[in-house]
Amino acid sequence: MDCPKCGTWNPDDKRVCWRCQAEMPKPVEKKKTAPRIFLGMPLWAWVLLGVMAILWISTQCLGPALVGGG
């Protein structure tokens, strides 16, 4: 974080500038974003469920052909 008075870089945990002794502004806390929810489940769970469904359907349709049964 840069000092508002002299422009010197200071670590984020410092309350006073090491060069000019000016008080540093308090760091702004970032708000955590809530996970995206769709029909009661997080979005990543729906994506995983979709990938698993596609893999299951493809093994049911292509499995016998790959083994030699169809």
C-alpha atoms as an extended CHARMM CRD file, in Angstrom:
* protein
*
        70  EXT
         1         1  MET       CA              0.0000000000        0.0000000000        0.0000000000  PROA      1               0.0000000000
         2         2  ASP       CA              1.3900000000        3.4190000000       -0.9280000000  PROA      2               0.0000000000
         3         3  CYS       CA              1.5280000000        6.2610000000        1.5910000000  PROA      3               0.0000000000
         4         4  PRO       CA             -1.0590000000        8.9600000000        0.7760000000  PROA      4               0.0000000000
         5         5  LYS       CA              1.3680000000       11.6900000000        1.8800000000  PROA      5               0.0000000000
         6         6  CYS       CA              4.7710000000       10.7630000000        0.3910000000  PROA      6               0.0000000000
         7         7  GLY       CA              3.8820000000        7.9000000000       -1.9870000000  PROA      7               0.0000000000
         8         8  THR       CA              6.3240000000        5.4190000000       -0.4170000000  PROA      8               0.0000000000
         9         9  TRP       CA              5.3530000000        1.7570000000       -0.5260000000  PROA      9               0.0000000000
        10        10  ASN       CA              4.5480000000        0.2200000000        2.8660000000  PROA      10              0.0000000000
        11        11  PRO       CA              3.4990000000       -3.3380000000        3.7630000000  PROA      11              0.0000000000
        12        12  ASP       CA             -0.2420000000       -3.7930000000        4.2350000000  PROA      12              0.0000000000
        13        13  ASP       CA              0.0830000000       -4.4930000000        7.9680000000  PROA      13              0.0000000000
        14        14  LYS       CA              1.7500000000       -1.1330000000        8.7860000000  PROA      14              0.0000000000
        15        15  ARG       CA             -0.3180000000        1.6100000000       10.4170000000  PROA      15              0.0000000000
        16        16  VAL       CA              2.2960000000        4.3720000000       10.0090000000  PROA      16              0.0000000000
        17        17  CYS       CA              4.4960000000        5.1540000000        6.9820000000  PROA      17              0.0000000000
        18        18  TRP       CA              8.1050000000        4.1670000000        7.6520000000  PROA      18              0.0000000000
        19        19  ARG       CA              9.4650000000        7.2260000000        5.8360000000  PROA      19              0.0000000000
        20        20  CYS       CA              7.2570000000       10.2090000000        6.7690000000  PROA      20              0.0000000000
        21        21  GLN       CA              5.4360000000        8.7380000000        9.8130000000  PROA      21              0.0000000000
        22        22  ALA       CA              2.0480000000        9.6850000000        8.3430000000  PROA      22              0.0000000000
        23        23  GLU       CA             -0.8820000000        7.5530000000        9.3980000000  PROA      23              0.0000000000
        24        24  MET       CA             -1.7940000000        4.9560000000        6.7870000000  PROA      24              0.0000000000
        25        25  PRO       CA             -5.4420000000        4.4760000000        5.7610000000  PROA      25              0.0000000000
        26        26  LYS       CA             -7.1560000000        1.4260000000        7.1640000000  PROA      26              0.0000000000
        27        27  PRO       CA             -7.3290000000       -1.4510000000        4.6740000000  PROA      27              0.0000000000
        28        28  VAL       CA            -10.7290000000       -2.0820000000        3.1470000000  PROA      28              0.0000000000
        29        29  GLU       CA            -12.0010000000       -5.5980000000        3.7210000000  PROA      29              0.0000000000
        30        30  LYS       CA            -13.1620000000       -7.3990000000        0.6050000000  PROA      30              0.0000000000
        31        31  LYS       CA            -16.5720000000       -8.9950000000        0.7580000000  PROA      31              0.0000000000
        32        32  LYS       CA            -16.6730000000      -12.6760000000       -0.0050000000  PROA      32              0.0000000000
        33        33  THR       CA            -18.9680000000      -13.5400000000       -2.8660000000  PROA      33              0.0000000000
        34        34  ALA       CA            -21.5400000000      -16.2080000000       -2.1970000000  PROA      34              0.0000000000
        35        35  PRO       CA            -21.2840000000      -19.3250000000       -4.3580000000  PROA      35              0.0000000000
        36        36  ARG       CA            -23.7030000000      -19.4330000000       -7.2520000000  PROA      36              0.0000000000
        37        37  ILE       CA            -26.7020000000      -21.5810000000       -6.3830000000  PROA      37              0.0000000000
        38        38  PHE       CA            -29.0790000000      -23.1250000000       -8.9200000000  PROA      38              0.0000000000
        39        39  LEU       CA            -32.0280000000      -25.2170000000       -7.7070000000  PROA      39              0.0000000000
        40        40  GLY       CA            -30.4370000000      -25.6990000000       -4.2980000000  PROA      40              0.0000000000
        41        41  MET       CA            -27.0230000000      -26.9110000000       -5.4880000000  PROA      41              0.0000000000
        42        42  PRO       CA            -23.8290000000      -24.9860000000       -6.2680000000  PROA      42              0.0000000000
        43        43  LEU       CA            -23.0600000000      -24.4530000000       -9.9390000000  PROA      43              0.0000000000
        44        44  TRP       CA            -19.9510000000      -26.6650000000       -9.8090000000  PROA      44              0.0000000000
        45        45  ALA       CA            -22.1110000000      -29.5860000000       -8.6020000000  PROA      45              0.0000000000
        46        46  TRP       CA            -24.4350000000      -29.2070000000      -11.6020000000  PROA      46              0.0000000000
        47        47  VAL       CA            -21.4480000000      -29.1400000000      -13.9600000000  PROA      47              0.0000000000
        48        48  LEU       CA            -20.0230000000      -32.2820000000      -12.3470000000  PROA      48              0.0000000000
        49        49  LEU       CA            -23.4070000000      -33.9930000000      -12.5280000000  PROA      49              0.0000000000
        50        50  GLY       CA            -23.7020000000      -33.1010000000      -16.2290000000  PROA      50              0.0000000000
        51        51  VAL       CA            -20.2370000000      -34.4440000000      -17.0350000000  PROA      51              0.0000000000
        52        52  MET       CA            -20.9940000000      -37.6670000000      -15.1760000000  PROA      52              0.0000000000
        53        53  ALA       CA            -24.2920000000      -38.0600000000      -17.0660000000  PROA      53              0.0000000000
        54        54  ILE       CA            -22.5710000000      -37.5400000000      -20.4220000000  PROA      54              0.0000000000
        55        55  LEU       CA            -19.8980000000      -40.0970000000      -19.5410000000  PROA      55              0.0000000000
        56        56  TRP       CA            -22.5040000000      -42.6220000000      -18.3820000000  PROA      56              0.0000000000
        57        57  ILE       CA            -24.5970000000      -42.2040000000      -21.5540000000  PROA      57              0.0000000000
        58        58  SER       CA            -21.5300000000      -42.4750000000      -23.7850000000  PROA      58              0.0000000000
        59        59  THR       CA            -20.3810000000      -45.6790000000      -22.0790000000  PROA      59              0.0000000000
        60        60  GLN       CA            -23.8720000000      -47.1650000000      -22.4410000000  PROA      60              0.0000000000
        61        61  CYS       CA            -24.0090000000      -46.3450000000      -26.1480000000  PROA      61              0.0000000000
        62        62  LEU       CA            -20.3820000000      -46.8400000000      -27.1740000000  PROA      62              0.0000000000
        63        63  GLY       CA            -19.3210000000      -49.4710000000      -24.6410000000  PROA      63              0.0000000000
        64        64  PRO       CA            -20.6070000000      -52.5310000000      -26.5460000000  PROA      64              0.0000000000
        65        65  ALA       CA            -19.1460000000      -51.2770000000      -29.8260000000  PROA      65              0.0000000000
        66        66  LEU       CA            -15.7170000000      -50.8180000000      -28.2630000000  PROA      66              0.0000000000
        67        67  VAL       CA            -15.7470000000      -54.2710000000      -26.6620000000  PROA      67              0.0000000000
        68        68  GLY       CA            -16.8300000000      -55.9170000000      -29.8980000000  PROA      68              0.0000000000
        69        69  GLY       CA            -20.4130000000      -56.7580000000      -29.0810000000  PROA      69              0.0000000000
        70        70  GLY       CA            -22.0900000000      -54.4760000000      -31.5200000000  PROA      70              0.0000000000
